[in-house]
mmCIF file of C-alpha atoms and ligand atoms in Angstrom:
data_model
loop_
_atom_site.group_PDB
_atom_site.id
_atom_site.type_symbol
_atom_site.label_atom_id
_atom_site.label_comp_id
_atom_site.label_asym_id
_atom_site.label_seq_id
_atom_site.Cartn_x
_atom_site.Cartn_y
_atom_site.Cartn_z
ATOM 1 C CA MET A 26 9.604 -19.064 -7.229
ATOM 2 C CA ARG A 27 5.838 -19.066 -8.007
ATOM 3 C CA ILE A 28 4.123 -16.067 -6.441
ATOM 4 C CA LEU A 29 0.488 -14.965 -6.244
ATOM 5 C CA VAL A 30 0.044 -11.198 -5.802
ATOM 6 C CA THR A 31 -3.516 -10.294 -4.844
ATOM 7 C CA GLY A 32 -4.456 -6.704 -5.648
ATOM 8 C CA GLY A 33 -1.569 -6.760 -8.116
ATOM 9 C CA ALA A 34 -3.201 -4.296 -10.503
ATOM 10 C CA GLY A 35 -3.231 -1.724 -7.693
ATOM 11 C CA PHE A 36 -0.533 0.709 -6.671
ATOM 12 C CA ILE A 37 1.632 -1.317 -4.265
ATOM 13 C CA GLY A 38 0.744 -4.781 -5.602
ATOM 14 C CA GLY A 39 1.559 -3.487 -9.088
ATOM 15 C CA HIS A 40 5.071 -2.524 -8.037
ATOM 16 C CA LEU A 41 5.551 -5.825 -6.223
ATOM 17 C CA ALA A 42 4.524 -7.900 -9.242
ATOM 18 C CA GLU A 43 6.736 -5.781 -11.501
ATOM 19 C CA SER A 44 9.744 -6.305 -9.248
ATOM 20 C CA PHE A 45 9.119 -10.054 -8.852
ATOM 21 C CA LEU A 46 8.886 -10.387 -12.648
ATOM 22 C CA SER A 47 12.166 -8.486 -13.065
ATOM 23 C CA ASP A 48 13.726 -10.966 -10.664
ATOM 24 C CA GLY A 49 12.543 -13.820 -12.918
ATOM 25 C CA HIS A 50 9.805 -15.219 -10.679
ATOM 26 C CA ILE A 51 6.624 -16.792 -12.034
ATOM 27 C CA VAL A 52 3.913 -14.296 -11.110
ATOM 28 C CA THR A 53 0.127 -14.519 -11.027
ATOM 29 C CA VAL A 54 -1.849 -11.371 -10.307
ATOM 30 C CA LEU A 55 -5.411 -11.546 -8.998
ATOM 31 C CA ASP A 56 -7.403 -8.310 -9.016
ATOM 32 C CA SER A 57 -11.089 -7.424 -9.222
ATOM 33 C CA PHE A 58 -10.639 -3.844 -10.554
ATOM 34 C CA GLU A 59 -12.481 -2.447 -7.565
ATOM 35 C CA PRO A 60 -13.833 0.912 -8.796
ATOM 36 C CA PHE A 61 -12.225 2.992 -6.040
ATOM 37 C CA TYR A 62 -10.245 5.103 -8.502
ATOM 38 C CA ALA A 63 -9.647 5.254 -12.255
ATOM 39 C CA GLU A 64 -9.288 1.792 -13.745
ATOM 40 C CA GLY A 65 -6.939 3.177 -16.403
ATOM 41 C CA ILE A 66 -4.116 3.408 -13.855
ATOM 42 C CA LYS A 67 -4.503 -0.315 -13.144
ATOM 43 C CA ARG A 68 -4.668 -1.161 -16.873
ATOM 44 C CA HIS A 69 -1.431 0.744 -17.311
ATOM 45 C CA THR A 70 0.160 -1.283 -14.502
ATOM 46 C CA LEU A 71 -0.828 -4.535 -16.206
ATOM 47 C CA ASP A 72 0.781 -3.293 -19.441
ATOM 48 C CA VAL A 73 3.987 -2.653 -17.500
ATOM 49 C CA HIS A 74 3.852 -6.208 -16.132
ATOM 50 C CA ARG A 75 3.439 -7.706 -19.599
ATOM 51 C CA LYS A 76 6.327 -5.639 -20.922
ATOM 52 C CA VAL A 77 8.652 -6.629 -18.064
ATOM 53 C CA ALA A 78 7.603 -10.273 -18.403
ATOM 54 C CA ASP A 79 8.229 -10.228 -22.181
ATOM 55 C CA GLU A 80 11.614 -8.556 -21.825
ATOM 56 C CA GLY A 81 12.830 -11.038 -19.222
ATOM 57 C CA ASP A 82 11.045 -14.058 -20.654
ATOM 58 C CA ALA A 83 9.258 -14.396 -17.294
ATOM 59 C CA GLU A 84 5.975 -16.254 -16.825
ATOM 60 C CA TYR A 85 3.054 -13.934 -16.048
ATOM 61 C CA ARG A 86 -0.665 -14.435 -15.684
ATOM 62 C CA PHE A 87 -3.377 -11.932 -14.855
ATOM 63 C CA VAL A 88 -6.674 -13.190 -13.457
ATOM 64 C CA GLU A 89 -9.609 -10.831 -13.055
ATOM 65 C CA GLY A 90 -11.369 -12.117 -9.968
ATOM 66 C CA ASP A 91 -12.274 -11.529 -6.360
ATOM 67 C CA VAL A 92 -10.396 -12.636 -3.241
ATOM 68 C CA ARG A 93 -13.788 -13.489 -1.754
ATOM 69 C CA ASP A 94 -14.411 -16.082 -4.466
ATOM 70 C CA GLN A 95 -13.422 -19.367 -2.819
ATOM 71 C CA GLU A 96 -13.034 -21.404 -5.982
ATOM 72 C CA THR A 97 -10.816 -18.879 -7.781
ATOM 73 C CA VAL A 98 -8.633 -18.377 -4.729
ATOM 74 C CA GLN A 99 -8.222 -22.117 -4.116
ATOM 75 C CA GLU A 100 -7.277 -22.719 -7.728
ATOM 76 C CA LEU A 101 -4.669 -19.933 -7.774
ATOM 77 C CA VAL A 102 -3.145 -20.584 -4.364
ATOM 78 C CA ALA A 103 -2.766 -24.303 -5.083
ATOM 79 C CA GLY A 104 -0.040 -23.582 -7.624
ATOM 80 C CA VAL A 105 2.206 -21.130 -5.767
ATOM 81 C CA ASP A 106 5.022 -21.031 -3.208
ATOM 82 C CA VAL A 107 4.318 -17.615 -1.680
ATOM 83 C CA VAL A 108 1.156 -15.501 -1.452
ATOM 84 C CA VAL A 109 1.600 -11.718 -1.289
ATOM 85 C CA HIS A 110 -1.754 -10.329 -0.215
ATOM 86 C CA GLN A 111 -2.322 -6.674 -1.121
ATOM 87 C CA ALA A 112 -5.955 -6.795 -2.250
ATOM 88 C CA ALA A 113 -8.111 -4.636 -0.021
ATOM 89 C CA GLN A 114 -10.566 -1.845 -0.028
ATOM 90 C CA ALA A 115 -8.059 0.827 0.955
ATOM 91 C CA GLY A 116 -8.947 4.295 2.161
ATOM 92 C CA VAL A 117 -9.963 5.398 5.624
ATOM 93 C CA ARG A 118 -12.774 7.678 4.443
ATOM 94 C CA GLU A 119 -14.190 5.015 2.130
ATOM 95 C CA SER A 120 -14.426 2.715 5.164
ATOM 96 C CA VAL A 121 -16.434 5.293 7.108
ATOM 97 C CA ASP A 122 -18.904 5.509 4.204
ATOM 98 C CA ASN A 123 -18.995 1.784 3.370
ATOM 99 C CA PRO A 124 -18.052 -0.225 6.459
ATOM 100 C CA ARG A 125 -19.830 -3.426 5.358
ATOM 101 C CA LYS A 126 -18.095 -3.568 2.006
ATOM 102 C CA VAL A 127 -14.686 -2.816 3.515
ATOM 103 C CA THR A 128 -15.136 -5.518 6.148
ATOM 104 C CA ASP A 129 -16.288 -8.023 3.577
ATOM 105 C CA ILE A 130 -13.293 -7.517 1.293
ATOM 106 C CA ASN A 131 -10.591 -6.969 3.906
ATOM 107 C CA VAL A 132 -11.655 -9.573 6.453
ATOM 108 C CA SER A 133 -13.622 -12.260 4.555
ATOM 109 C CA GLY A 134 -11.261 -11.984 1.585
ATOM 110 C CA THR A 135 -8.264 -12.496 3.844
ATOM 111 C CA VAL A 136 -9.802 -15.496 5.609
ATOM 112 C CA ASN A 137 -10.512 -17.023 2.217
ATOM 113 C CA LEU A 138 -6.897 -16.603 1.234
ATOM 114 C CA LEU A 139 -5.492 -17.904 4.530
ATOM 115 C CA GLU A 140 -7.744 -20.936 4.373
ATOM 116 C CA ALA A 141 -6.631 -21.741 0.812
ATOM 117 C CA SER A 142 -2.979 -21.159 1.783
ATOM 118 C CA LYS A 143 -3.296 -23.564 4.719
ATOM 119 C CA GLU A 144 -4.833 -26.230 2.477
ATOM 120 C CA ALA A 145 -2.169 -25.757 -0.186
ATOM 121 C CA ASP A 146 0.631 -25.709 2.390
ATOM 122 C CA VAL A 147 2.242 -22.601 0.886
ATOM 123 C CA GLU A 148 5.661 -21.533 2.170
ATOM 124 C CA ARG A 149 4.565 -18.099 3.360
ATOM 125 C CA VAL A 150 1.761 -15.538 3.224
ATOM 126 C CA ILE A 151 2.876 -11.911 3.364
ATOM 127 C CA LEU A 152 0.020 -9.526 4.193
ATOM 128 C CA ALA A 153 -0.319 -5.775 3.743
ATOM 129 C CA SER A 154 -1.355 -4.227 7.033
ATOM 130 C CA SER A 155 -1.386 -0.555 7.918
ATOM 131 C CA SER A 156 -0.296 2.075 10.421
ATOM 132 C CA SER A 157 -4.064 2.645 10.803
ATOM 133 C CA VAL A 158 -4.139 -0.227 13.314
ATOM 134 C CA TYR A 159 -2.557 2.047 15.954
ATOM 135 C CA GLY A 160 -5.187 4.786 16.185
ATOM 136 C CA LYS A 161 -4.356 7.583 18.595
ATOM 137 C CA PRO A 162 -0.674 7.640 19.563
ATOM 138 C CA LYS A 163 0.205 7.133 23.213
ATOM 139 C CA SER A 164 3.889 7.468 22.321
ATOM 140 C CA LEU A 165 5.781 8.087 19.092
ATOM 141 C CA PRO A 166 7.439 6.684 17.096
ATOM 142 C CA TYR A 167 5.109 3.674 17.073
ATOM 143 C CA LYS A 168 6.770 0.439 18.027
ATOM 144 C CA GLU A 169 4.934 -2.723 17.095
ATOM 145 C CA TYR A 170 3.844 -3.336 20.715
ATOM 146 C CA HIS A 171 2.147 0.097 20.933
ATOM 147 C CA PRO A 172 -1.561 -0.377 21.855
ATOM 148 C CA THR A 173 -3.807 -0.887 18.850
ATOM 149 C CA GLU A 174 -7.030 1.127 19.007
ATOM 150 C CA PRO A 175 -7.970 1.918 15.399
ATOM 151 C CA VAL A 176 -10.117 4.994 14.837
ATOM 152 C CA SER A 177 -11.712 3.855 11.548
ATOM 153 C CA PRO A 178 -13.475 0.743 10.244
ATOM 154 C CA TYR A 179 -10.535 0.364 7.824
ATOM 155 C CA GLY A 180 -8.069 0.199 10.743
ATOM 156 C CA VAL A 181 -10.253 -2.379 12.475
ATOM 157 C CA THR A 182 -10.284 -4.591 9.365
ATOM 158 C CA LYS A 183 -6.499 -4.411 9.076
ATOM 159 C CA LEU A 184 -6.084 -5.315 12.754
ATOM 160 C CA THR A 185 -8.524 -8.201 12.374
ATOM 161 C CA GLN A 186 -6.525 -9.391 9.381
ATOM 162 C CA GLU A 187 -3.351 -9.384 11.495
ATOM 163 C CA HIS A 188 -5.029 -11.428 14.228
ATOM 164 C CA MET A 189 -6.345 -13.901 11.661
ATOM 165 C CA ALA A 190 -2.859 -14.320 10.229
ATOM 166 C CA ARG A 191 -1.406 -14.892 13.703
ATOM 167 C CA VAL A 192 -4.053 -17.488 14.498
ATOM 168 C CA TYR A 193 -3.329 -19.368 11.252
ATOM 169 C CA THR A 194 0.368 -19.369 12.138
ATOM 170 C CA GLU A 195 -0.297 -20.621 15.666
ATOM 171 C CA LEU A 196 -3.053 -23.128 14.893
ATOM 172 C CA HIS A 197 -1.960 -24.405 11.511
ATOM 173 C CA ASP A 198 1.795 -23.677 11.284
ATOM 174 C CA LEU A 199 1.138 -21.464 8.266
ATOM 175 C CA PRO A 200 4.038 -18.959 8.094
ATOM 176 C CA THR A 201 2.607 -15.429 7.871
ATOM 177 C CA VAL A 202 4.129 -11.955 8.115
ATOM 178 C CA CYS A 203 2.104 -8.739 8.378
ATOM 179 C CA LEU A 204 3.675 -5.493 7.191
ATOM 180 C CA ARG A 205 2.263 -2.303 8.655
ATOM 181 C CA TYR A 206 2.791 0.162 5.822
ATOM 182 C CA PHE A 207 2.964 3.862 6.659
ATOM 183 C CA THR A 208 1.430 6.099 3.917
ATOM 184 C CA VAL A 209 3.066 4.807 0.749
ATOM 185 C CA TYR A 210 3.764 7.001 -2.290
ATOM 186 C CA GLY A 211 5.491 6.786 -5.662
ATOM 187 C CA PRO A 212 4.815 6.266 -9.383
ATOM 188 C CA ARG A 213 1.246 5.188 -10.265
ATOM 189 C CA MET A 214 0.116 6.009 -6.728
ATOM 190 C CA ARG A 215 -3.551 6.220 -5.829
ATOM 191 C CA PRO A 216 -4.919 9.601 -6.906
ATOM 192 C CA ASN A 217 -6.862 10.335 -3.739
ATOM 193 C CA MET A 218 -3.833 10.848 -1.497
ATOM 194 C CA ALA A 219 -2.127 14.037 -0.266
ATOM 195 C CA ILE A 220 1.050 13.805 -2.385
ATOM 196 C CA SER A 221 -0.726 13.048 -5.677
ATOM 197 C CA ASN A 222 -3.293 15.775 -4.938
ATOM 198 C CA PHE A 223 -0.636 18.379 -4.173
ATOM 199 C CA VAL A 224 1.431 17.499 -7.249
ATOM 200 C CA SER A 225 -1.524 17.365 -9.641
ATOM 201 C CA ARG A 226 -2.714 20.787 -8.456
ATOM 202 C CA CYS A 227 0.698 22.497 -8.395
ATOM 203 C CA VAL A 228 1.641 21.360 -11.928
ATOM 204 C CA LYS A 229 -1.324 23.282 -13.271
ATOM 205 C CA ASP A 230 -0.714 26.257 -10.996
ATOM 206 C CA ASP A 231 -3.643 25.533 -8.676
ATOM 207 C CA PRO A 232 -2.824 26.023 -4.986
ATOM 208 C CA PRO A 233 -2.408 22.847 -2.904
ATOM 209 C CA VAL A 234 -5.369 22.295 -0.548
ATOM 210 C CA ILE A 235 -4.817 21.059 3.008
ATOM 211 C CA TYR A 236 -7.684 19.487 4.974
ATOM 212 C CA GLY A 237 -7.317 20.737 8.553
ATOM 213 C CA ASP A 238 -4.566 23.032 9.815
ATOM 214 C CA GLY A 239 -1.711 21.060 8.233
ATOM 215 C CA GLN A 240 -0.194 20.180 11.590
ATOM 216 C CA GLN A 241 -1.097 16.477 11.234
ATOM 217 C CA THR A 242 2.151 14.542 10.756
ATOM 218 C CA ARG A 243 2.746 11.497 8.558
ATOM 219 C CA ASP A 244 5.503 9.026 7.943
ATOM 220 C CA PHE A 245 5.634 8.847 4.127
ATOM 221 C CA THR A 246 7.181 5.683 2.699
ATOM 222 C CA TYR A 247 8.595 5.456 -0.806
ATOM 223 C CA VAL A 248 7.115 2.477 -2.650
ATOM 224 C CA ALA A 249 10.574 1.085 -3.501
ATOM 225 C CA ASP A 250 11.147 0.517 0.230
ATOM 226 C CA VAL A 251 7.910 -1.451 0.514
ATOM 227 C CA VAL A 252 9.023 -3.514 -2.482
ATOM 228 C CA ASN A 253 12.394 -4.234 -0.874
ATOM 229 C CA ALA A 254 10.801 -5.427 2.365
ATOM 230 C CA ASN A 255 8.493 -7.817 0.482
ATOM 231 C CA ARG A 256 11.322 -9.071 -1.753
ATOM 232 C CA THR A 257 13.431 -9.944 1.277
ATOM 233 C CA LEU A 258 10.557 -11.829 2.867
ATOM 234 C CA LEU A 259 10.098 -14.127 -0.136
ATOM 235 C CA GLU A 260 13.205 -16.049 0.862
ATOM 236 C CA PHE A 261 13.583 -15.221 4.521
ATOM 237 C CA ASP A 262 11.829 -16.861 7.485
ATOM 238 C CA ALA A 263 13.174 -14.623 10.292
ATOM 239 C CA ALA A 264 9.957 -12.603 10.457
ATOM 240 C CA ASP A 265 7.476 -15.490 10.260
ATOM 241 C CA GLY A 266 4.694 -14.971 12.795
ATOM 242 C CA HIS A 267 5.626 -11.300 13.226
ATOM 243 C CA VAL A 268 4.124 -7.904 12.537
ATOM 244 C CA LEU A 269 6.605 -5.315 11.217
ATOM 245 C CA ASN A 270 6.382 -1.569 10.692
ATOM 246 C CA ILE A 271 7.467 -0.512 7.204
ATOM 247 C CA GLY A 272 7.934 3.250 7.171
ATOM 248 C CA SER A 273 10.472 5.935 6.455
ATOM 249 C CA SER A 274 11.093 6.538 10.197
ATOM 250 C CA ASN A 275 10.986 10.273 9.490
ATOM 251 C CA ASN A 276 7.610 11.996 9.846
ATOM 252 C CA ILE A 277 6.734 15.419 8.507
ATOM 253 C CA SER A 278 3.652 17.610 8.775
ATOM 254 C CA ILE A 279 1.172 17.895 5.913
ATOM 255 C CA GLN A 280 2.050 21.597 5.886
ATOM 256 C CA GLU A 281 5.737 20.764 5.270
ATOM 257 C CA LEU A 282 4.747 18.228 2.616
ATOM 258 C CA ALA A 283 2.594 20.781 0.776
ATOM 259 C CA GLU A 284 5.479 23.272 0.971
ATOM 260 C CA THR A 285 7.979 20.660 -0.306
ATOM 261 C CA VAL A 286 5.800 19.940 -3.350
ATOM 262 C CA ARG A 287 4.871 23.593 -3.900
ATOM 263 C CA ASP A 288 8.503 24.768 -3.644
ATOM 264 C CA GLN A 289 9.631 22.232 -6.253
ATOM 265 C CA LEU A 290 6.844 23.079 -8.711
ATOM 266 C CA ALA A 291 5.293 26.516 -8.184
ATOM 267 C CA PRO A 292 6.858 28.480 -5.285
ATOM 268 C CA GLU A 293 4.583 31.491 -5.826
ATOM 269 C CA LEU A 294 1.376 29.572 -4.893
ATOM 270 C CA GLU A 295 -0.370 30.205 -1.552
ATOM 271 C CA ILE A 296 -1.527 27.037 0.224
ATOM 272 C CA GLU A 297 -5.306 26.809 0.876
ATOM 273 C CA TYR A 298 -7.095 25.162 3.813
ATOM 274 C CA GLU A 299 -10.393 23.290 4.131
ATOM 275 C CA SER A 300 -11.999 21.622 7.144
ATOM 276 C CA ALA A 301 -10.409 18.405 8.452
ATOM 277 C CA ARG A 302 -11.870 15.036 7.432
ATOM 278 C CA GLU A 303 -13.128 12.589 10.023
ATOM 279 C CA ALA A 304 -11.275 9.400 11.008
ATOM 280 C CA ASP A 305 -7.885 10.494 9.673
ATOM 281 C CA ALA A 306 -5.112 9.737 12.175
ATOM 282 C CA GLU A 307 -3.542 12.884 13.640
ATOM 283 C CA HIS A 308 0.024 11.653 13.666
ATOM 284 C CA THR A 309 1.903 8.634 12.367
ATOM 285 C CA HIS A 310 5.589 7.927 12.836
ATOM 286 C CA ALA A 311 7.200 4.503 12.451
ATOM 287 C CA SER A 312 9.972 2.915 14.420
ATOM 288 C CA VAL A 313 11.543 0.511 11.919
ATOM 289 C CA GLU A 314 13.979 -1.012 14.422
ATOM 290 C CA LYS A 315 12.253 -4.389 14.441
ATOM 291 C CA ALA A 316 12.177 -4.647 10.630
ATOM 292 C CA SER A 317 15.791 -3.583 10.551
ATOM 293 C CA GLU A 318 16.798 -6.270 13.076
ATOM 294 C CA LEU A 319 14.756 -9.099 11.562
ATOM 295 C CA ILE A 320 15.047 -8.488 7.820
ATOM 296 C CA GLY A 321 17.693 -5.754 7.459
ATOM 297 C CA TYR A 322 15.102 -3.181 6.346
ATOM 298 C CA GLU A 323 16.440 0.354 5.776
ATOM 299 C CA PRO A 324 14.391 3.182 4.231
ATOM 300 C CA SER A 325 16.226 4.493 1.179
ATOM 301 C CA ARG A 326 14.741 7.961 0.477
ATOM 302 C CA THR A 327 14.190 11.176 2.420
ATOM 303 C CA ILE A 328 10.821 12.786 1.734
ATOM 304 C CA THR A 329 12.473 15.503 -0.383
ATOM 305 C CA GLU A 330 14.233 12.878 -2.520
ATOM 306 C CA GLY A 331 11.103 10.726 -2.822
ATOM 307 C CA VAL A 332 8.855 13.663 -3.692
ATOM 308 C CA GLY A 333 11.450 14.815 -6.247
ATOM 309 C CA GLU A 334 11.434 11.361 -7.868
ATOM 310 C CA PHE A 335 7.646 11.257 -7.883
ATOM 311 C CA ILE A 336 7.425 14.706 -9.493
ATOM 312 C CA GLU A 337 9.935 13.641 -12.152
ATOM 313 C CA TRP A 338 7.886 10.522 -12.868
ATOM 314 C CA TYR A 339 4.641 12.547 -12.856
ATOM 315 C CA GLN A 340 5.974 14.968 -15.436
ATOM 316 C CA ALA A 341 7.231 12.157 -17.681
ATOM 317 C CA ASN A 342 3.860 10.343 -17.432
ATOM 318 C CA ARG A 343 1.580 13.336 -17.209
ATOM 319 C CA GLU A 344 -0.167 12.689 -20.496
ATOM 320 C CA TRP A 345 -1.860 9.451 -19.422
ATOM 321 C CA TYR A 346 -1.752 9.744 -15.600
ATOM 322 C CA GLU A 347 -3.086 13.260 -15.058
ATOM 323 C CA PRO A 348 -6.535 12.826 -16.689
ATOM 324 C CA LEU A 349 -6.990 9.648 -14.662
ATOM 325 C CA VAL A 350 -6.009 11.401 -11.423
ATOM 326 C CA ARG A 351 -8.504 14.161 -12.150
ATOM 327 C CA SER A 352 -11.316 11.740 -12.967
ATOM 328 C CA SER A 353 -10.870 9.801 -9.691
HETATM 329 N N1 NAD B 677 -1.046 3.050 -0.080
HETATM 330 C C1 NAD B 677 -0.868 3.186 1.226
HETATM 331 O O1 NAD B 677 -0.443 4.234 1.700
HETATM 332 C C2 NAD B 677 -1.157 2.035 2.171
HETATM 333 C C3 NAD B 677 -0.862 2.229 3.532
HETATM 334 C C4 NAD B 677 -1.125 1.189 4.409
HETATM 335 C C5 NAD B 677 -1.615 -0.026 3.946
HETATM 336 N N2 NAD B 677 -1.902 -0.172 2.623
HETATM 337 C C6 NAD B 677 -2.410 -1.470 2.175
HETATM 338 O O2 NAD B 677 -1.616 -1.903 1.095
HETATM 339 C C7 NAD B 677 -2.403 -2.649 0.165
HETATM 340 C C8 NAD B 677 -2.297 -2.061 -1.217
HETATM 341 O O3 NAD B 677 -2.765 -0.711 -1.184
HETATM 342 P P1 NAD B 677 -2.705 0.241 -2.454
HETATM 343 O O4 NAD B 677 -2.384 1.601 -1.980
HETATM 344 O O5 NAD B 677 -1.885 -0.385 -3.497
HETATM 345 O O6 NAD B 677 -4.248 0.239 -2.854
HETATM 346 P P2 NAD B 677 -4.917 -0.004 -4.288
HETATM 347 O O7 NAD B 677 -6.362 0.305 -4.108
HETATM 348 O O8 NAD B 677 -4.153 0.712 -5.338
HETATM 349 O O9 NAD B 677 -4.714 -1.562 -4.508
HETATM 350 C C9 NAD B 677 -5.580 -2.539 -3.992
HETATM 351 C C10 NAD B 677 -5.981 -3.430 -5.149
HETATM 352 O O10 NAD B 677 -6.819 -4.473 -4.633
HETATM 353 C C11 NAD B 677 -7.844 -4.699 -5.584
HETATM 354 N N3 NAD B 677 -8.988 -5.276 -4.889
HETATM 355 C C12 NAD B 677 -9.853 -4.650 -4.045
HETATM 356 N N4 NAD B 677 -10.792 -5.510 -3.632
HETATM 357 C C13 NAD B 677 -10.513 -6.699 -4.220
HETATM 358 C C14 NAD B 677 -11.119 -7.965 -4.173
HETATM 359 N N5 NAD B 677 -12.229 -8.170 -3.447
HETATM 360 N N6 NAD B 677 -10.574 -8.987 -4.880
HETATM 361 C C15 NAD B 677 -9.451 -8.770 -5.630
HETATM 362 N N7 NAD B 677 -8.839 -7.579 -5.716
HETATM 363 C C16 NAD B 677 -9.360 -6.556 -5.011
HETATM 364 C C17 NAD B 677 -8.172 -3.335 -6.162
HETATM 365 O O11 NAD B 677 -8.812 -3.438 -7.430
HETATM 366 C C18 NAD B 677 -6.788 -2.700 -6.233
HETATM 367 O O12 NAD B 677 -6.208 -2.879 -7.508
HETATM 368 C C19 NAD B 677 -3.821 -2.643 0.724
HETATM 369 O O13 NAD B 677 -4.007 -3.827 1.455
HETATM 370 C C20 NAD B 677 -3.828 -1.442 1.648
HETATM 371 O O14 NAD B 677 -4.788 -1.610 2.664
HETATM 372 C C21 NAD B 677 -1.679 0.826 1.712
#
């Protein structure tokens, strides 16, 4: 199968492209190297892709370009069966500081891609959405029909993207599926997230820092589970036209997360607290029933197992990853 992964130099897109290459697909990655965090992490991801492609004799192409560039997107989409759209300006706080830029990339970029996919008659577009579309919980765990009232510009862009995808499915018969990811973590993860922060501090005996009182809860999803959901959707039409939660279905507080990391690395450290940051959701918790029914999705790791795997990976890759985490 010929697959275009947008944002494929990034954390999640990088894992998706790697897995598709291992499966022998023909993969094109489009990424603009948005300077949100250290570019070196993305360069490393591209090296992994080339290595996997070489080992399996798979066809791989990297294109440095922007999803908002109509010509580039049309050219790349014209040659593929499935589009896996991960490119976005991620980060809730970034969206509070730069709402125009985030809207431009996440909304205009997506429309560009949907338009090209309609013209090229691709088999399916799979889009990365986010638990941020829900906003304040009226009931937990979130089911997909929970009201959507995002509390950040980022959440609004992701909700707009979902509506755009639905409209393209309804108006143009373009099969689309939106996956609402719940805080994803794992190897090569973005540096500016709680798990990578806690690990990078604890390995050098600095206390983990919690913003707020630590009672915010999160559903942390191991990246391998996100990969599995996307892999299934390449071949499967049962979720076309749908929005699915992709989470671990097991939320924990930031306090518990900090303790889990601290206890595995430096149990003697005292956790520190700083004031809460605006526009962060208070609680997220996914119901994955719908994804389980439609595509057989099952989360594979508990948070303790996933954090343990991430720490193991971090220690094995510390030499190149740690300086990049610190510089981000
Ligand atoms: N990581 C999470 O916890 C999480 C949770 C919910 C949703 N998501 C969504 O999943 C997707 C992937 O997130 P991630 O964590 O891998 O983020 P990431 O920042 O690591 O990856 C996004 C990639 O998109 C690229 N990009 C940004 N703007 C672009 C543009 N205009 N043209 C081409 N490429 C562009 C970036 O350079 C980056 O490599 C995003 O759509 C994000 O909104 C992530």
